[in-house]
Structures are given as C-alpha cells and as structure tokens.
Amino acid sequence: MSDNSSKKRQRVLSGVQPSGNLTIGNYLGALKQWAREQQHFESFFCVVDLHAITVPHDPQELRDKTREVAALYLACGIDPEVSTVFVQSHVRAHSELTWLLNCITPLGWLQRMTQYKDKSAKQQQDSVSTGLLDYPVLMAADILLYHADAVPVGDDQRQHLELTRDIAQRFNHLFGETLTIPEAMIPLSGARIKALDDPLSKMSKSETGSEYHALYLLDPPNRVKKKLMRAVTDSGRDIQFSDDPERAGVNNLLELYAALTEQEHTTVEAHFANARGYGDLKKELVEVTNEVLAGIQQKYQALTAEEGYIDELLARGAERACEVADATLATVRERMGFLKAHA
Ligand code: TYM
C-alpha cells in the first residue's frame, strides 16, 4: 500500500449564512473552491442558520433562505454523494460546544473582532445582541467539531479563523491535546470581491441599500448587464490591475473577470491591451458572468423543482454530521470533567 492510500483524508468544513441573496463574492470566495476541492478532502458544508439570527430576522425568510442556500451549494457544484451537506441547527452539538468554548474564551478576544465592530456600529447600541458578539465562538465550534484541517473561505473570514485557532490552542493547553488546529484556505483569485457601487467596500449579501451594490447568483441576465454597465469606475482608460484606491473599481471588474475565466492577471491584461475603454471590459464581463450564472441557475431550477429533494438530502447530511460532531463533543465533555449521563 502506498503512503498516500494509507493516510486519512484531510477534512474540510465551511458554511454560508442564509441571511440574504448569495452573491458572486460568496461564489468566487467560497463555493467555487469548495466544489473544486471536494474530491481531495472529506468535506462538510453547512448552512449556518444559527449565525443568521445574530441580527434581527424574519422566521419565514430564514426557512426559505436555508433551503435556497442548500440548493445553491449543489447548483454551484457540491456533490452530495461526495460531500456532507447539512444545516447547522440540525446538529445540536454546535450549540453545546459553543457554550463550552464560551467559558474559555476571553471577552476581550471577541470585542476586538472587526466584523463585530462593523456590524454593531450599524445597529442601535441597545439592540446589538449577545449572539452577535459570540458569533465567532459559534463559528469556532462549527470548525472544531469536525476536526477540520482546512477551512475554505474568502479573505474577510481570516480573523475569525485566527480566533478559532487561538480557542483550540487554549483548549488543548488547558485540557490536553484534543482539538485540531485548522488552517484558512483562501483562494488566490476572487477572495475579496468589492461592491459594484462602492469598490472600496466588500460586496455583501446583507447590504441591501442600493440595487447596484451586488451581483446575485440568481440575478437574470438583463439585471446583471444593468448592474455591471453601471459599476463605478474612474475617468482613466487603462485596463490594468492596480492597488491604487482611485482605480479600485476597474481593479474589481478585472478581478471578477480573472476569477470567472480562471485566467492569470497577465493574460487578462494582455487580452484587454487593445480595448477602447472600460466599456469593452464591462461588455465582456457581462458575457462571462451570465455564462457562469446560467449554468448555476439551470441546476438550481432543476433541483428545486423536485419537491422534498433538498429536505431529504439535508436530513441525510445531518445524520452523518451528527456522527462526527457528537463523537468530538463527547471527548470534549469528558476532558472538561463532565459526568456521563448514563453509567
Ligand atoms: P458569509 O455568509 O458572510 O459568507 C460566506 C462565504 O463567502 C465569502 N465571501 C466573500 N468572498 C469574496 N468576496 C466577497 N465579497 C465575499 N463575501 C463573502 C466569505 O468569506 C465566506 O467564506 N462567518 C461566515 C460563515 C461561517 C463559517 C463557519 C465559515 C459560519 N461558520 C465555519 C467557515 C467555517 C460568514 O459570515 O460567511
């Protein structure tokens, strides 16, 4: 037997919040690499519904979005025969491990998180929930329950991953080697897609102020065209990647083009070397975006046409996820000194 075949496959876990319409940023930063890597890892992909209630939410919308996001995982190429797809709240161990980890996580670590500072600043101080502050501990529980070696995410989750590592290290230090220390897996291209209407901020599914902010995976072709043709650029003409904040708009369009067509930056720049201006880039980007989205949308329609299919698949996923998560939780409980319920 070769070395490789005797080694256990490494584990991957990741998730998306069912808290809005999935964007092209979610696809390029996360889902696309999940689909690409799923053959190489033992993969767990959850719809993180418990995270979605850390800000005010509507129950019916949560139900609908949870199914929609699960269907979009599949439409983006996740194969449920290869990967485990499940809903976070179906596996109770996530909530319980969060409590246990809360008790070893210093408050200061959570108060320093940029996402918490940004999101809480957008709400009235007295309506910010304790859940919003605790959000990263729940995320750490998601990852640590599965002993994930790698966590494929976009660049904005880097800090949460660092915190997860810190929590795991602290646990291991206090109670003995138990939890696997995970690595962030961030794609080279598409990890930081910016808003079309404000290319200095992140494209976000929860930002609903302007209809020109984000490209959604379920946008029809004419809407994609409208949004991209209106995307903010500058008064220049050079179609080149750039770190200059003044040129962030064009840089973002080029980043989208490179990630969607899976081409190197130099190849993309060479392709547009003789273009007449930003209009040419936008027109080509409309075409490649609509081509990618058409594939996703066709699969999505087929999957959701089959009554009950997604729910069935999620029930199977939860069963498999529970096996792994419950075993980790049992070890954690034992290490922390909890008595077993039954002799
Ligand atoms: P969420 O739901 O905000 O985003 C889901 C994934 O999409 C990535 N992403 C982006 N990538 C590139 N450009 C963008 N503009 C962009 N916007 C979002 C995110 O980095 C993420 O990978 N905390 C997580 C959800 C979570 C999780 C987990 C992730 C909960 N538990 C365990 C991994 C492992 C979040 O809010 O993702």
XYZ file of C-alpha atoms and ligand atoms in Angstrom:
380
model
C 0.000 0.000 0.000
C 1.405 3.425 -0.886
C 1.897 6.065 1.791
C -0.902 8.155 0.377
C -3.563 5.493 0.356
C -2.898 4.598 3.989
C -3.215 8.226 5.146
C -6.562 9.528 6.338
C -8.045 12.129 4.039
C -7.825 15.644 5.435
C -11.081 17.285 6.480
C -12.641 20.496 5.272
C -15.555 22.399 6.782
C -17.178 25.626 5.661
C -20.523 27.408 5.644
C -22.587 30.327 4.383
C -25.211 32.251 6.354
C -28.757 32.083 4.930
C -29.100 35.784 5.559
C -29.746 37.301 2.140
C -29.207 36.581 -1.535
C -25.949 34.800 -2.288
C -23.548 36.999 -4.256
C -20.877 36.353 -6.831
C -18.446 37.125 -3.956
C -19.783 34.125 -1.993
C -19.333 32.002 -5.115
C -15.811 33.099 -6.007
C -14.506 33.404 -2.443
C -16.064 30.222 -1.089
C -18.403 27.927 -3.062
C -16.261 27.634 -6.166
C -13.285 26.380 -4.198
C -15.446 24.053 -2.138
C -16.602 22.400 -5.344
C -13.082 22.244 -6.747
C -11.519 20.798 -3.602
C -14.250 18.373 -2.519
C -12.619 15.378 -4.217
C -9.375 15.930 -2.328
C -10.828 16.278 1.170
C -13.505 14.738 3.315
C -15.839 17.742 3.156
C -18.596 19.108 5.384
C -20.607 22.091 4.158
C -23.267 23.561 6.406
C -25.885 26.257 6.037
C -25.158 28.278 9.173
C -28.679 29.201 10.207
C -27.758 29.821 13.867
C -25.398 32.557 12.715
C -28.179 34.169 10.671
C -30.178 35.027 13.819
C -27.395 37.132 15.362
C -29.046 40.129 13.675
C -32.836 40.694 13.587
C -34.506 38.174 11.248
C -37.837 37.048 9.864
C -38.702 33.352 10.612
C -40.318 32.598 7.234
C -37.428 34.168 5.397
C -34.955 32.102 7.440
C -36.788 28.885 6.456
C -36.878 29.827 2.760
C -33.280 31.023 2.639
C -31.972 27.936 4.424
C -33.388 25.707 1.658
C -32.317 28.161 -1.046
C -28.721 28.266 0.161
C -28.551 24.453 0.406
C -29.863 24.176 -3.175
C -27.316 26.757 -4.308
C -24.476 24.714 -2.787
C -25.472 21.882 -5.110
C -26.089 24.179 -8.068
C -22.562 25.555 -7.630
C -21.111 22.065 -7.939
C -21.158 20.497 -4.477
C -21.873 16.811 -4.981
C -23.940 15.439 -2.071
C -22.626 11.943 -2.827
C -19.110 13.199 -2.180
C -19.589 15.905 0.472
C -21.814 16.120 3.549
C -24.319 18.981 3.182
C -26.325 19.874 6.290
C -27.997 22.599 8.315
C -26.043 23.795 11.357
C -29.037 23.860 13.749
C -29.861 20.209 12.916
C -26.702 19.202 14.741
C -27.220 20.200 18.378
C -23.565 19.724 19.203
C -22.813 23.117 17.577
C -24.778 24.979 20.237
C -23.442 22.916 23.103
C -19.805 23.200 22.098
C -20.296 26.953 21.724
C -21.264 27.173 25.398
C -18.282 25.097 26.491
C -15.894 27.205 24.394
C -17.516 30.446 25.610
C -16.278 29.622 29.056
C -12.627 29.518 27.966
C -12.804 32.483 25.542
C -11.779 35.847 26.996
C -14.321 38.575 26.304
C -11.591 40.887 25.003
C -10.870 38.482 22.103
C -14.462 38.888 20.894
C -14.646 42.638 21.414
C -11.623 43.052 19.131
C -13.221 41.326 16.104
C -13.577 43.744 13.176
C -16.778 42.134 11.894
C -18.380 42.617 15.316
C -17.251 46.240 15.447
C -18.554 46.935 11.916
C -21.892 45.153 12.327
C -22.621 46.514 15.805
C -21.787 50.050 14.655
C -24.585 49.737 12.074
C -27.171 48.982 14.793
C -28.517 50.947 17.722
C -26.211 50.132 20.646
C -29.022 48.781 22.858
C -30.274 46.412 20.129
C -26.941 44.666 19.460
C -27.443 41.042 20.546
C -25.101 38.994 22.728
C -25.215 36.493 19.839
C -23.510 38.979 17.535
C -20.588 39.267 19.942
C -20.497 35.488 20.400
C -20.741 34.777 16.657
C -17.050 33.798 16.261
C -17.235 31.233 19.089
C -20.123 29.506 17.295
C -18.007 29.561 14.147
C -15.089 28.028 16.075
C -17.440 25.286 17.329
C -18.560 24.583 13.723
C -14.993 24.042 12.639
C -13.561 22.279 15.698
C -16.378 19.710 15.985
C -15.289 18.198 12.655
C -11.535 18.360 13.319
C -11.293 20.360 10.092
C -7.731 20.688 8.824
C -8.667 23.398 6.330
C -11.450 25.972 6.075
C -12.087 27.367 2.579
C -13.311 30.962 2.976
C -12.980 34.428 1.493
C -10.470 36.911 2.859
C -12.964 38.577 5.247
C -13.021 35.440 7.433
C -9.264 35.408 8.096
C -9.615 36.989 11.546
C -12.327 34.538 12.615
C -10.058 31.682 11.602
C -7.230 33.097 13.705
C -9.592 33.273 16.666
C -10.675 29.660 16.090
C -7.031 28.604 16.213
C -6.487 30.578 19.410
C -9.528 28.989 21.067
C -8.449 25.481 20.028
C -4.926 26.077 21.305
C -6.237 27.370 24.600
C -8.493 24.323 24.985
C -5.620 21.944 24.230
C -3.374 23.774 26.669
C -5.970 23.604 29.464
C -7.321 20.093 28.934
C -4.756 18.211 26.810
C -4.397 17.701 23.028
C -7.981 17.306 21.802
C -8.868 19.748 19.029
C -7.315 20.011 15.549
C -5.827 23.422 14.733
C -7.338 24.437 11.356
C -5.779 26.444 8.517
C -7.630 29.048 6.467
C -7.798 28.158 2.760
C -8.168 31.404 0.846
C -8.278 31.408 -2.977
C -5.611 33.350 -4.894
C -8.237 34.932 -7.092
C -11.719 36.137 -6.080
C -11.168 36.175 -2.296
C -12.037 39.858 -1.944
C -14.783 40.933 -4.352
C -15.786 44.558 -3.855
C -19.153 46.274 -4.168
C -20.049 47.472 -7.678
C -21.390 50.777 -6.366
C -18.547 51.337 -3.877
C -15.375 49.456 -4.829
C -13.641 50.295 -1.561
C -16.091 48.167 0.449
C -16.817 44.441 0.367
C -19.648 43.120 -1.794
C -22.017 41.807 0.864
C -25.286 39.857 0.744
C -26.589 41.703 3.777
C -26.069 45.149 2.230
C -29.397 45.982 0.629
C -29.227 49.782 0.439
C -28.697 50.014 -3.335
C -29.782 47.637 -6.107
C -26.415 48.290 -7.779
C -24.331 47.011 -4.855
C -24.003 43.282 -5.611
C -24.391 40.645 -8.321
C -26.579 37.839 -7.019
C -26.296 34.228 -8.158
C -29.981 34.194 -9.091
C -29.965 37.525 -10.979
C -31.423 37.275 -14.513
C -29.089 38.254 -17.424
C -30.602 41.710 -18.012
C -30.132 42.667 -14.352
C -26.519 41.502 -14.434
C -25.987 43.664 -17.501
C -27.591 46.702 -15.908
C -25.556 46.382 -12.735
C -22.223 45.788 -14.449
C -22.666 48.568 -17.008
C -23.345 50.954 -14.107
C -20.428 49.737 -11.953
C -18.345 52.581 -10.547
C -15.003 53.123 -12.335
C -12.733 56.159 -12.770
C -12.037 58.576 -15.590
C -8.997 56.659 -16.943
C -8.775 54.154 -19.801
C -6.003 51.695 -18.885
C -7.357 48.245 -18.232
C -4.815 47.046 -15.710
C -4.817 45.596 -12.203
C -3.888 48.222 -9.654
C -3.595 48.751 -5.873
C -4.445 52.435 -6.263
C -7.703 53.130 -4.349
C -8.684 55.559 -7.133
C -8.713 52.636 -9.557
C -10.422 50.141 -7.240
C -13.496 49.899 -9.496
C -11.640 48.718 -12.591
C -9.419 46.509 -10.476
C -12.520 44.821 -9.078
C -14.011 44.226 -12.554
C -10.705 42.735 -13.691
C -10.565 40.588 -10.558
C -14.075 39.304 -11.346
C -13.101 38.607 -14.953
C -9.898 36.761 -13.928
C -11.685 34.661 -11.300
C -14.640 33.774 -13.556
C -12.475 32.840 -16.542
C -9.757 31.267 -14.349
C -7.011 33.254 -16.055
C -3.794 34.806 -14.743
C -3.672 38.584 -14.285
C -1.081 38.981 -17.055
C -3.250 37.015 -19.502
C -6.283 39.174 -18.683
C -4.291 42.400 -19.109
C -2.915 41.181 -22.439
C -6.454 40.303 -23.557
C -7.654 43.866 -22.909
C -4.481 45.631 -24.099
C -6.174 46.916 -27.262
C -9.600 47.626 -25.787
C -11.067 51.068 -26.436
C -12.028 51.708 -22.844
C -13.796 50.381 -19.773
C -16.967 49.752 -21.802
C -15.260 46.858 -23.600
C -14.242 45.278 -20.306
C -17.755 45.667 -18.915
C -19.378 44.115 -22.002
C -17.121 41.063 -21.901
C -17.623 40.732 -18.166
C -21.413 40.708 -18.674
C -20.987 37.791 -21.077
C -18.734 35.661 -18.892
C -20.795 36.369 -15.768
C -24.045 35.417 -17.467
C -22.483 32.258 -18.832
C -21.396 31.125 -15.356
C -24.685 32.161 -13.745
C -26.754 30.407 -16.441
C -25.132 27.085 -15.512
C -25.808 27.638 -11.797
C -29.389 28.816 -12.367
C -30.293 25.880 -14.611
C -29.138 23.410 -11.977
C -30.896 25.408 -9.255
C -34.220 25.306 -11.126
C -33.950 21.559 -11.670
C -33.065 20.869 -8.017
C -35.845 22.967 -6.571
C -38.459 21.592 -8.979
C -38.181 18.223 -7.229
C -40.450 18.530 -4.186
C -38.775 17.368 -0.962
C -35.400 16.564 -2.535
C -33.423 19.208 -0.642
C -35.059 18.394 2.720
C -34.283 14.700 2.281
C -30.706 15.396 1.427
C -30.334 17.695 4.431
C -31.738 15.013 6.728
C -29.137 12.537 5.438
C -26.407 15.149 5.814
C -27.395 15.889 9.411
C -27.181 12.209 10.298
C -23.635 11.922 9.014
C -22.596 15.263 10.543
C -24.037 14.213 13.928
C -21.891 11.071 13.979
C -18.718 13.120 13.708
C -19.809 16.083 15.837
C -21.242 14.004 18.694
C -18.032 11.991 18.977
C -15.941 15.174 19.288
C -18.364 16.682 21.781
C -18.225 13.515 23.927
C -14.430 13.761 24.089
C -14.557 17.492 24.900
C -17.096 16.908 27.687
C -15.021 14.127 29.142
C -11.803 16.208 29.036
C -13.551 19.119 30.734
C -14.748 16.915 33.568
C -18.457 16.412 32.905
C -20.022 13.223 34.225
C -21.638 10.892 31.689
C -25.446 10.871 31.891
C -25.529 7.040 31.917
C -23.127 4.720 33.640
P -20.817 34.653 4.902
O -22.147 34.006 4.884
O -20.732 36.116 5.152
O -20.049 34.382 3.573
C -19.891 33.066 3.083
C -18.545 32.906 2.405
O -18.403 33.835 1.332
C -17.198 34.575 1.478
N -17.429 35.943 0.971
C -16.680 36.551 0.042
N -15.611 36.150 -0.653
C -15.083 37.019 -1.547
N -15.582 38.266 -1.765
C -16.640 38.711 -1.082
N -17.133 39.916 -1.314
C -17.253 37.837 -0.128
N -18.322 37.954 0.695
C -18.401 36.784 1.373
C -16.912 34.559 2.966
O -15.544 34.779 3.238
C -17.365 33.177 3.354
O -16.350 32.226 3.097
N -18.764 33.539 9.270
C -19.047 33.005 7.970
C -19.952 31.803 7.983
C -19.475 30.669 8.830
C -18.378 29.810 8.561
C -18.371 28.858 9.603
C -17.431 29.773 7.545
C -20.050 30.225 9.975
N -19.387 29.127 10.438
C -17.407 27.849 9.657
C -16.478 28.770 7.610
C -16.453 27.823 8.646
C -19.767 34.090 7.174
O -20.291 35.031 7.682
O -19.859 33.878 5.903
